[in-house]
XYZ file of C-alpha atoms in Angstrom:
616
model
C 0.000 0.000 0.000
C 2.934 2.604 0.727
C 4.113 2.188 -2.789
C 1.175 2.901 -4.791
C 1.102 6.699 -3.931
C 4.691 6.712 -5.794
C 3.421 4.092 -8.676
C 0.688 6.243 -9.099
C 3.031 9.313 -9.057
C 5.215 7.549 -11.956
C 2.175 6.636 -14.089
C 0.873 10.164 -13.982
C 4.618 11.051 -15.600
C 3.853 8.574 -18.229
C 0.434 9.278 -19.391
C 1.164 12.985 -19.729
C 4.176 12.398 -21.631
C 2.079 10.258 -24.141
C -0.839 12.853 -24.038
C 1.771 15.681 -24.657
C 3.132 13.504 -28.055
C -0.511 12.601 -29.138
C -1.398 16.546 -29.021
C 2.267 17.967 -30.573
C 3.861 14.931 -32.317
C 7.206 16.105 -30.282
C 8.176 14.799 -26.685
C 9.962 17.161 -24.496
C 12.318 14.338 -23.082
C 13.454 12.701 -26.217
C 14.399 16.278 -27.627
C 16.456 16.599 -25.048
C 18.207 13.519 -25.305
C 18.879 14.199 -29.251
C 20.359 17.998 -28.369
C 22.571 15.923 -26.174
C 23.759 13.566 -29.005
C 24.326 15.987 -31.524
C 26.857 14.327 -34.363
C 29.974 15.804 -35.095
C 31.174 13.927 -37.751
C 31.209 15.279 -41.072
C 28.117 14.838 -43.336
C 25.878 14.050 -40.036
C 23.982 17.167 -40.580
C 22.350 15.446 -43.422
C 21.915 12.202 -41.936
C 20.308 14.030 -39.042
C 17.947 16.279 -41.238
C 17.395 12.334 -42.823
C 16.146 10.936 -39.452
C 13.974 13.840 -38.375
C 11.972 13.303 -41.627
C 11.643 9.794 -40.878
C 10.610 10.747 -37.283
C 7.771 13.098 -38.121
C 6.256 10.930 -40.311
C 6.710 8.016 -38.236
C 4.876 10.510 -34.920
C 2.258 11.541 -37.582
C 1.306 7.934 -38.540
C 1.172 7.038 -34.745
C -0.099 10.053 -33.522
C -4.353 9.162 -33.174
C -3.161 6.241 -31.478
C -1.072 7.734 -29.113
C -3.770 10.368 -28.144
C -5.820 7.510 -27.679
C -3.610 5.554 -25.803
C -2.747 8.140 -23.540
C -6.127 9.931 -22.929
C -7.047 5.591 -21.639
C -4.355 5.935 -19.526
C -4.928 9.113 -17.949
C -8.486 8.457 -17.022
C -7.560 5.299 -15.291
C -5.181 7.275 -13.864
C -7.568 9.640 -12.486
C -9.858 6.872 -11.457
C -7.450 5.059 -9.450
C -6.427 8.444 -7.727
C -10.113 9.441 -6.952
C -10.753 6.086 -5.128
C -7.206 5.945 -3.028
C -7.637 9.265 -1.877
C -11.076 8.513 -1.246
C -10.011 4.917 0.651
C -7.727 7.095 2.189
C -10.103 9.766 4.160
C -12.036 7.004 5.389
C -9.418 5.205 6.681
C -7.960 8.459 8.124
C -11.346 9.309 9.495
C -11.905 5.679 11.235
C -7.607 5.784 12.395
C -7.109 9.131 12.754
C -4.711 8.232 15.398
C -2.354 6.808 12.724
C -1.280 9.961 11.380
C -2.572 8.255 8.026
C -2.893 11.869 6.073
C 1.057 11.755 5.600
C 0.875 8.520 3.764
C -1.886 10.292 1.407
C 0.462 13.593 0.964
C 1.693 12.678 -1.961
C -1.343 11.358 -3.885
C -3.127 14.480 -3.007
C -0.787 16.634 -4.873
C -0.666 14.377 -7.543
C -4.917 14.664 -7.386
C -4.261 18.416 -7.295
C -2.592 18.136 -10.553
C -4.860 15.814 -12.632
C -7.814 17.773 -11.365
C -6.252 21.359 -11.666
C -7.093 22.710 -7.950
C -5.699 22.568 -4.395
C -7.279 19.498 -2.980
C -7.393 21.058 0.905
C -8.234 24.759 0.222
C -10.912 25.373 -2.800
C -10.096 28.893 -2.938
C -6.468 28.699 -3.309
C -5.642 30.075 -0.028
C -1.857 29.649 1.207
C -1.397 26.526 3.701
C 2.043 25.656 3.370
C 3.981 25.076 6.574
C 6.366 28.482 5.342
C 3.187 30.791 5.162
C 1.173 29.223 8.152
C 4.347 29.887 10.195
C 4.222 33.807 9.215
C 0.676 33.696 10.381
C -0.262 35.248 14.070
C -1.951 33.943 17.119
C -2.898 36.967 18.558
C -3.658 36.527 22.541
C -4.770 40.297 23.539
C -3.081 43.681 22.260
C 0.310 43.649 22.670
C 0.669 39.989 22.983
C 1.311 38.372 19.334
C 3.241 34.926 18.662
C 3.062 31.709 16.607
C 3.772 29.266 19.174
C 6.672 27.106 18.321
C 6.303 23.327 17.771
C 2.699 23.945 19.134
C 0.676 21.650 17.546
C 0.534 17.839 16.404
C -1.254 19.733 13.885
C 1.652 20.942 12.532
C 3.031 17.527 11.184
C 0.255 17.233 8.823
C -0.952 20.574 7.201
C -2.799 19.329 4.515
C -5.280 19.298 7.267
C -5.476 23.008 7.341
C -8.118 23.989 6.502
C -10.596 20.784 7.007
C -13.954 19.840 5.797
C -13.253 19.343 2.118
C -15.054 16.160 0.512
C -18.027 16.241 1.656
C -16.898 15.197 5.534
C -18.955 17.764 6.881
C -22.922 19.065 6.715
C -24.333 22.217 7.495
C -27.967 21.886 9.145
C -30.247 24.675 9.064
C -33.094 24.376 11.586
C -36.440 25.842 10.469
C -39.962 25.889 12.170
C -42.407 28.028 10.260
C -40.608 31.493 9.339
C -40.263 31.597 5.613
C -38.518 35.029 6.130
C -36.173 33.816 8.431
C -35.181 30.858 6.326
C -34.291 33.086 3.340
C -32.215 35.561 5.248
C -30.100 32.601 6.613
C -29.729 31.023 3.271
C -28.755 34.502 1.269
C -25.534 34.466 3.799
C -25.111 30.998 3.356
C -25.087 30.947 -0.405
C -22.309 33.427 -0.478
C -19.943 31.570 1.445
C -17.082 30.910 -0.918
C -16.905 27.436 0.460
C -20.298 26.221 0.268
C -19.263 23.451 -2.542
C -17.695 21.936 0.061
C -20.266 20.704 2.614
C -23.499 19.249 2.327
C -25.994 21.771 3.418
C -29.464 20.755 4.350
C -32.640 22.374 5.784
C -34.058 20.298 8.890
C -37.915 21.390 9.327
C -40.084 20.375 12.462
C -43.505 21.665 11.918
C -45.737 19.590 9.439
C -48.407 22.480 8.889
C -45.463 24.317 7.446
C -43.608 22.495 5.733
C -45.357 23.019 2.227
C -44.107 26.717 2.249
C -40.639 26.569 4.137
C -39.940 24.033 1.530
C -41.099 26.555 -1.134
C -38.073 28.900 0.323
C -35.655 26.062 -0.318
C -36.727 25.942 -3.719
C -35.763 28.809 -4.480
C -31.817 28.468 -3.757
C -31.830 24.899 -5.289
C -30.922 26.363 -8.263
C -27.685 27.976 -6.867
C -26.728 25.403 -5.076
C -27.759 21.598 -3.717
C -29.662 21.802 -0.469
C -31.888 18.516 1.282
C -34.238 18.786 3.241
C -35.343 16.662 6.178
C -38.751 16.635 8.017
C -39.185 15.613 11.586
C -41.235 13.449 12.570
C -44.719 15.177 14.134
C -44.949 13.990 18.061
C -48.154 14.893 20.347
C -46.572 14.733 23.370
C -44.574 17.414 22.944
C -46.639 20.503 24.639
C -44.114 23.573 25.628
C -41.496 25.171 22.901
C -38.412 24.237 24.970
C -39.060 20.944 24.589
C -40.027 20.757 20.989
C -37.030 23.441 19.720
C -35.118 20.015 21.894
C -36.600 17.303 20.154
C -35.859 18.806 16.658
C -32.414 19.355 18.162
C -32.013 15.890 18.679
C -33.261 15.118 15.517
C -31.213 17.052 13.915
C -28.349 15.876 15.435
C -29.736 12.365 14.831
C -29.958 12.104 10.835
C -26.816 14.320 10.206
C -24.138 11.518 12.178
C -26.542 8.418 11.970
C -28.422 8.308 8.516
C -26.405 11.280 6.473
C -22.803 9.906 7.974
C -21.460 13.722 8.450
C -18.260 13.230 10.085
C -18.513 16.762 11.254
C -21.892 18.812 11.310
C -22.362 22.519 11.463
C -25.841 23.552 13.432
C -27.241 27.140 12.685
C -31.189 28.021 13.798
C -32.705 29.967 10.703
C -32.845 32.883 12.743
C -29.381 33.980 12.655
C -27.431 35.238 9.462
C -23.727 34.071 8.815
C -20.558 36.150 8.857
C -18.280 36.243 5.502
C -15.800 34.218 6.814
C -18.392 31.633 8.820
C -17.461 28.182 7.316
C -14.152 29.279 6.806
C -13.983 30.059 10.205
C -15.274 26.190 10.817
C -12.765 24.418 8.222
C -10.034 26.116 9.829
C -10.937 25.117 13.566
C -11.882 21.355 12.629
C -8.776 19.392 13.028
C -8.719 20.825 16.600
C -11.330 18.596 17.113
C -9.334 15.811 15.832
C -5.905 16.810 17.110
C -7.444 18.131 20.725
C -9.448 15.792 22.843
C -10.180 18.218 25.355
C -12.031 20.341 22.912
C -15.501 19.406 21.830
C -16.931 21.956 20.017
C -16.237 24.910 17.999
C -18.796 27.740 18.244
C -19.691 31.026 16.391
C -20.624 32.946 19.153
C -19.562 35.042 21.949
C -21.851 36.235 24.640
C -19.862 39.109 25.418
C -19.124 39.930 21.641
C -20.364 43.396 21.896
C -19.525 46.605 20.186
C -18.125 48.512 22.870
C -15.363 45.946 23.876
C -14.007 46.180 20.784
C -13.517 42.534 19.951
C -10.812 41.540 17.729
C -12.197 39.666 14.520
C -8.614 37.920 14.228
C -8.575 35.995 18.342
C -10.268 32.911 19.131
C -10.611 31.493 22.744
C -11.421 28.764 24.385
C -14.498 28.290 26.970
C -16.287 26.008 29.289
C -19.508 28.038 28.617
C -21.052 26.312 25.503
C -21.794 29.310 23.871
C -24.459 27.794 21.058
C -25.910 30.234 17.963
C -23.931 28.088 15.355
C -21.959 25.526 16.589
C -19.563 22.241 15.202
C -19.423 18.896 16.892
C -17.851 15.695 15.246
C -19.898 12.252 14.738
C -17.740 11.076 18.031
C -19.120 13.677 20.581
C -22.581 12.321 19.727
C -22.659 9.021 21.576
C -22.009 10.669 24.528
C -25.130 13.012 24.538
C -27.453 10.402 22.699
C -28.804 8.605 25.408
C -29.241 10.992 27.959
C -30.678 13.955 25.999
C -33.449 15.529 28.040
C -37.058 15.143 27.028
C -38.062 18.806 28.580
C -34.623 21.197 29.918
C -37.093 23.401 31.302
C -33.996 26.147 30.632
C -33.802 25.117 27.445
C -31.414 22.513 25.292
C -28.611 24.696 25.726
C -28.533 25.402 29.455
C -28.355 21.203 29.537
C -25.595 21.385 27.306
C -23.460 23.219 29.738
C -24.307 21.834 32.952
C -25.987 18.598 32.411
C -24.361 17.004 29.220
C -21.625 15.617 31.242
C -18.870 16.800 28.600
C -17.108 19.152 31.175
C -14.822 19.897 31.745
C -14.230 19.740 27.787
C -14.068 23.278 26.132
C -15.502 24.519 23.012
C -13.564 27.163 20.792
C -15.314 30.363 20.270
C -14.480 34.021 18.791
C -14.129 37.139 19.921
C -16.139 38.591 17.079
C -19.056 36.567 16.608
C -19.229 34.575 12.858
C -23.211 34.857 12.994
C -25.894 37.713 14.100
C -29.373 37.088 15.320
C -31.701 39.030 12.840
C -34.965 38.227 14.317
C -37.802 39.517 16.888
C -40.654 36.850 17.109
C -38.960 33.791 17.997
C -40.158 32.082 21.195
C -37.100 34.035 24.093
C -36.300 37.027 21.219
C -39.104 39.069 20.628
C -39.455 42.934 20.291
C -38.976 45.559 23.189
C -37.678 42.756 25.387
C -34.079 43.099 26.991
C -32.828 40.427 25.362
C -33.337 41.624 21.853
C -31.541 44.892 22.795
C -28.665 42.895 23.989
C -28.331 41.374 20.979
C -28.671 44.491 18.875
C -25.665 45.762 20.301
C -23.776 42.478 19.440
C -20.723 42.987 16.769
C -20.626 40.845 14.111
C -17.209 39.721 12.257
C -16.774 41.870 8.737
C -12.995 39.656 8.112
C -13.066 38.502 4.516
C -12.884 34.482 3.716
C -9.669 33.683 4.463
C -8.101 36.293 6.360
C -8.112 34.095 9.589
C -5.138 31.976 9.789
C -3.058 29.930 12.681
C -5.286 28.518 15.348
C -2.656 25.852 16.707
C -2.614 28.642 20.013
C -5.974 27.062 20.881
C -4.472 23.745 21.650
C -4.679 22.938 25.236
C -1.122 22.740 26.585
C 0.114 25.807 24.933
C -2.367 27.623 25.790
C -2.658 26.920 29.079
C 0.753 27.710 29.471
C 0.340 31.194 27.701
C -2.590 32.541 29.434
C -1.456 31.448 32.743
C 1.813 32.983 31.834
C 0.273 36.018 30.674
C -1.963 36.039 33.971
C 0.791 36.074 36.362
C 2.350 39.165 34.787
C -1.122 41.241 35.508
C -1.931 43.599 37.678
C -4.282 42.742 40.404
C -7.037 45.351 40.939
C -9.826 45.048 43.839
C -12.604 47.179 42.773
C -13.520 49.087 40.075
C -12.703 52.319 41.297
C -9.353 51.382 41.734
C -9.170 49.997 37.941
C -9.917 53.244 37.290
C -6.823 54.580 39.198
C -5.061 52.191 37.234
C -6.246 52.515 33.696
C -4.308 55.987 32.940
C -0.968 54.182 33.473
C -2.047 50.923 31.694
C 1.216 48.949 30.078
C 0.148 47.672 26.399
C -0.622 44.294 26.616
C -0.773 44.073 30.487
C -3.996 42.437 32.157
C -5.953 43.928 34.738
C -7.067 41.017 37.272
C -10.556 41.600 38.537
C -11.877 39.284 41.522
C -15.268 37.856 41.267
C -17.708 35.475 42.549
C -20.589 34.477 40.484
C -22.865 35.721 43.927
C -22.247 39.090 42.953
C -20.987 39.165 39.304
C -24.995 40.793 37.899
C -23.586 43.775 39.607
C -20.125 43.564 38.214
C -21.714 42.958 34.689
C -23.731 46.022 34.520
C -20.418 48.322 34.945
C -18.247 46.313 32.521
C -21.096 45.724 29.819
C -20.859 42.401 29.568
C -23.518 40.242 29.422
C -26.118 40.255 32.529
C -26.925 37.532 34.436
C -24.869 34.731 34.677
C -20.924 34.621 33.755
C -21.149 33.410 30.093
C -18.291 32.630 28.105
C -15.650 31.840 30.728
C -13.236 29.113 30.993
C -11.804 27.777 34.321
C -13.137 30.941 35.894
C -11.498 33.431 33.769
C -13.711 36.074 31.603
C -11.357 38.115 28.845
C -12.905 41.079 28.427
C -11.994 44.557 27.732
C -13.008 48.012 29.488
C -15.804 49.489 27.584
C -14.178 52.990 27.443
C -10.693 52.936 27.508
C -10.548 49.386 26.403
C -8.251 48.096 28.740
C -7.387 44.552 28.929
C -9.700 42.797 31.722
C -9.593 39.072 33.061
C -12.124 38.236 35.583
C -11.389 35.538 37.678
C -13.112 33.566 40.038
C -12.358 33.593 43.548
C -13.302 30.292 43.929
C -11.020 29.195 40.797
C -7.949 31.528 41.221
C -6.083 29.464 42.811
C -2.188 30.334 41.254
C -3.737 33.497 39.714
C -4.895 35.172 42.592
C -3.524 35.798 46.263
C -4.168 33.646 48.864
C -6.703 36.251 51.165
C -8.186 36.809 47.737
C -9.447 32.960 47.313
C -12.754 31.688 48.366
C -11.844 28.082 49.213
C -13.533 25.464 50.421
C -13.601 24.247 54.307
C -12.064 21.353 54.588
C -14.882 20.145 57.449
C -17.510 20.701 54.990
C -20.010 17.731 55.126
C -22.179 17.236 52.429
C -25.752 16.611 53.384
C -29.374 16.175 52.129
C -32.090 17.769 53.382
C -35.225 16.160 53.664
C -37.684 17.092 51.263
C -38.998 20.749 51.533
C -36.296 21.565 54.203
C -34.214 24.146 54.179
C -30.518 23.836 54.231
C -30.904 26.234 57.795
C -32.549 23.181 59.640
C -30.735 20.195 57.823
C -27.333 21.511 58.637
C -28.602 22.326 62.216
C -29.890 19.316 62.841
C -26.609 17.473 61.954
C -24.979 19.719 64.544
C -23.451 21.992 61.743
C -23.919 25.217 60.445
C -25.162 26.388 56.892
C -22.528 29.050 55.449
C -23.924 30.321 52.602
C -20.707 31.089 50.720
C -20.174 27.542 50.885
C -23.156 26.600 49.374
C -21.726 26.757 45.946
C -19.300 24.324 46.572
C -22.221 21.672 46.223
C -23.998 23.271 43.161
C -22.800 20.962 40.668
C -24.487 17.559 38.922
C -21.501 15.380 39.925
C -22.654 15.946 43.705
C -25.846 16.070 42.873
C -25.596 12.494 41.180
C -23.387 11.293 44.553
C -26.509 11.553 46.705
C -29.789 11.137 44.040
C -30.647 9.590 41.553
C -31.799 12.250 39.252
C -33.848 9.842 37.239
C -34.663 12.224 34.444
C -31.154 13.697 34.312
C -29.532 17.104 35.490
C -30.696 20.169 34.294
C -30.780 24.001 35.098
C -33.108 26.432 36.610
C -33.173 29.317 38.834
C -34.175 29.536 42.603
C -32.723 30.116 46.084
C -32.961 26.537 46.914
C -30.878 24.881 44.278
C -29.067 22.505 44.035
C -31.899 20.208 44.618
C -33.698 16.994 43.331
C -37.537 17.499 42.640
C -39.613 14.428 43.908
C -42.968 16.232 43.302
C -43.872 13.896 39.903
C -46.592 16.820 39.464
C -43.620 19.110 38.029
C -42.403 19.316 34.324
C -38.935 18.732 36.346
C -40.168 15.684 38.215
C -37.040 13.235 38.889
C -34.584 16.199 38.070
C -31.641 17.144 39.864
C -31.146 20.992 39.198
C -28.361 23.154 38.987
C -28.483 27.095 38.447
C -25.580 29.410 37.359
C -28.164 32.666 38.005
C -29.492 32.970 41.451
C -27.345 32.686 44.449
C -27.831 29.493 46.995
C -29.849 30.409 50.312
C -29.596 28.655 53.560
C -33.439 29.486 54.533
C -34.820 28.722 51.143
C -37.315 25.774 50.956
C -39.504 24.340 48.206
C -42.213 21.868 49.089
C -41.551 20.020 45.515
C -37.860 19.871 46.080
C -35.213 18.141 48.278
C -31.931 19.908 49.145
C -28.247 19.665 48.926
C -26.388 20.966 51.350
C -22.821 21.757 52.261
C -22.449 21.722 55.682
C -19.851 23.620 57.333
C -18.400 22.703 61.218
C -20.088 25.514 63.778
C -16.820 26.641 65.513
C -15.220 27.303 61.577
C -18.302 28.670 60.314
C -17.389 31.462 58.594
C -13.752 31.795 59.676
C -12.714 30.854 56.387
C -14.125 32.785 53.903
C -13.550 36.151 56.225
């Protein structure tokens, strides 16, 4: 098997060289090897005017035959080529372990030559190890590098960029917006690289169907599009719960019946940045190369305006950040069987705290690669907060192929850079004093911001970044810039700073803490009292997680999210939608006297002579 790349190599050499004589009667080889031999006798001119005359009429006799001959030989050839190479992904995609794209390097070029294009890159973008090595990882202002033998990647760039061959789909999902469906496709249909994926419209809503299918009809003609319809299910009452189903659907048929090795998700209310499935080809091997990366996303929830977000950064996050996302057919398995029938949150919310898949990141950019265009879906709709967050969202203008080395996204260099580039910041306790600070500001330095998620709505508001919850974080850290002056920001959290931050600036843990469950509809207050403890409530959050929760329940219907003083908690009322649920939340803040009547408590107990000692 390792020698037919080069046999194939040497029969490409032949049948040209036979093509070339069938079209021109000359051969480019044999001339030179008669200039070589050149007589010098006397009277050899002649004899060699003699022979070419007998040569050209021997080439014209032969030459239909030749051009016969050769054009056979070339389309076997070809044929042979197309197959290896196609033998070859499979096997790569089945073994990718193997390394087996460096056995196929040299029948790819050798493809790129009989078909006349760059097998890896349809719009002729450079790749080569030379220009990918001029490329930069940018890390914040100030702070630009290619990191040096970063990347496994690295030893087989014919994988950047990825996607080519029809490895990957991209699945629109539709309900019963015709108007939303055509603004999504008009930005998909002028992605230079659409003739690379499958791309396929996934509907849900049999009434519709008829006329969202009338949409798709429209761009058939510009390029192929399929379109699959969901199954109609009853049961299915509330909108989180059906937008979930067609989720898993979706998922479903793209890995299972359509074989997508990789699968692009966008819902039809968002529109797609120039550079969007460039963006994805580029960031697909690290989901090969990286197994602690699971996704690649095109959103950020703190891409807005006024933080100036560079268009050229990516990051990496434990937040699944969702509005067009990537996952390879391997990731799949692993959500299959426990997807949740109704995440009262929604799908999403599940996906980052119930899925299991932490504490696996997902790429994401700084700039968002799509924009939500819509006010009437079921959580967007006009005048609400939401919807004016969004508005003020930036969206990435970069031109296909302007976005370059990602190999800083895999995990060991970057940990080591950001934690690097961490330790050199500047530690600031309040806003007030970042203020002090900013005037003086070194290019590139950090300012280090304490936080914990208790009382980070507050913190939010000041900084602009999105309300709520921390979104887009990883291990505790939020990058973000000040929205004036635009100085560099990472906010990290006190119970996750451990290294970063000082030692009276860490919430830890008590190392008496005694997990405990309460009895159902008691309050953490009265279980913890009753076990001769005491209920901190800073502590509290030390238990709000669906590994503990799955320690001490057994969260029948999975772990999802929701808000409430009382979480974490398993609901045994079976007159909920969350019956059999153990819940989570990442928005309120854990109370000691909070009780539910449909809802048992987790606690985290804390010994009555430390209580509170410390955390002061």
């Amino acid at each position: 098997m390792a020698l037919l790349p080069v046999f194939l190599q040497d029969a490409f050499v032949v049948a040209r060289a036979t093509v070339f004589r069938g079209w021109s009667g000359k051969d480019p080889w044999l001339r030179t090897t008669q200039v070589s031999h050149v007589p010098s006798c006397i009277g050899c001119d002649a004899m060699a005017r003699k022979g070419k005359r007998e040569k050209s009429i021997w080439a014209g006799a032969f030459q239909p035959f030749l051009l016969l001959a050769g054009g056979v030989i070339l389309t076997f050839v070809t044929v042979l080529i197309v197959l290896y190479t196609s033998l070859g992904r499979e096997l790569e995609s089945e073994f990718g372990q193997f390394h087996l794209s460096q056995h196929f390097r040299g029948l790819r070029r050798v493809q790129s030559a009989v078909l006349g294009r760059v097998a890896t890159d349809a719009t002729s973008q450079p790749s080569s190890p030379a220009a990918m090595s001029q490329r930069p990882a940018v890390i914040g202002t100030g702070f630009s590098t290619t990191f040096a033998g970063a990347s496994a990647m690295h030893a087989a760039p014919e994988m950047w960029p990825a996607l080519e061959g029809g490895r990957a789909g991209v699945v629109i999902l539709a309900h019963d917006r015709p108007d939303c469906l055509a603004r999504c496709l008009d930005s998909l249909v002028a992605q230079p690289d659409l003739a690379l994926v499958a791309s396929v419209v996934s509907l849900d809503h049999p009434a519709s169907f008829r006329k969202m299918e009338a949409v798709v009809e429209k761009y058939s003609a510009k390029f192929k599009i399929g379109v699959w319809h969901k199954p109609d299910d009853a049961s299915l009452k509330v909108a989180v719960a059906k937008i979930a189903a067609h989720f898993k659907f979706a998922i479903s048929q793209s890995f299972e019946v359509a074989g997508f090795e990789f699968a692009i998700f966008v819902e039809n209310d968002l529109t797609l940045a120039p550079d969007f499935l460039w963006y994805f080809r580029l960031t697909a091997p690290l989901l090969l190369r990286d197994p602690s990366v699971w996704c690649v996303s095109a959103w950020n929830d703190n891409g807005f305006r006024e933080l100036a977000p560079d268009e050229h950064r990516l990051f990496r996050t434990d937040y699944f950040p969702g509005l067009g996302w990537m996952i390879r057919n391997s990731t799949w398995p692993m959500l299959r069987d426990s997807w949740p029938a109704f995440p009262s949150t929604g799908w999403d919310h599940w996906m980052r705290h119930g899925s299991g898949l932490k504490p696996r990141d997902c790429i994401a950019p700084e700039a968002p690669r799509t924009r939500h265009v819509d006010s009437k879906g079921t959580n967007v709709k006009a005048g609400t907060p939401i919807l004016k967050l969004l508005e003020k969202m930036a969206t990435s203008s970069l031109p296909h192929g302007q976005l370059h080395d990602v190999t800083y996204l895999l995990r060991e260099e970057y940990e080591t850079k950001i934690r690097k580039l961490l330790q050199d910041g500047e530690l600031v306790r309040s806003l007030d004093e970042l203020q002090a600070h900013i005037p003086d500001k070194v290019p590139g330095r950090y300012h280090l911001i304490p936080y914990v998620r208790e009382d980070f709505p507050g913190l939010a508001k000041k900084l602009q970044l999105y309300p709520g919850q921390p979104r887009g974080g990883w291990r505790g850290i939020i990058f973000s810039r000040h929205p004036q002056s635009h100085a560099l920001l990472a906010l990290i959290d006190r119970r996750q700073g451990e290294g970063l931050l000082p030692e009276n600036e860490l919430w830890r843990a008590d190392p008496g803490n005694v997990i405990t469950k309460a009895q159902p509809g008691q309050s953490c207050e009265m279980a913890c009292s009753k076990a001769g403890l005491r209920c901190d409530p800073r502590q509290l959050e030390f238990a709000n997680n669906c590994n503990a929760l799955k320690q001490h329940f057994p969260c029948e219907n999975g772990c999802g999210h929701q808000v409430g003083a009382e979480i974490p908690c398993y609901v045994h009322d079976m007159k909920r939608d969350t019956a059999l649920q153990c819940l989570v939340t990442d928005e309120s803040a854990p109370s000691c006297a909070s009780m539910h009547p449909a809802t048992t408590r987790l606690c985290m107990c804390t010994p009555a002579q430390n209580g509170g000692e410390q955390l002061a």
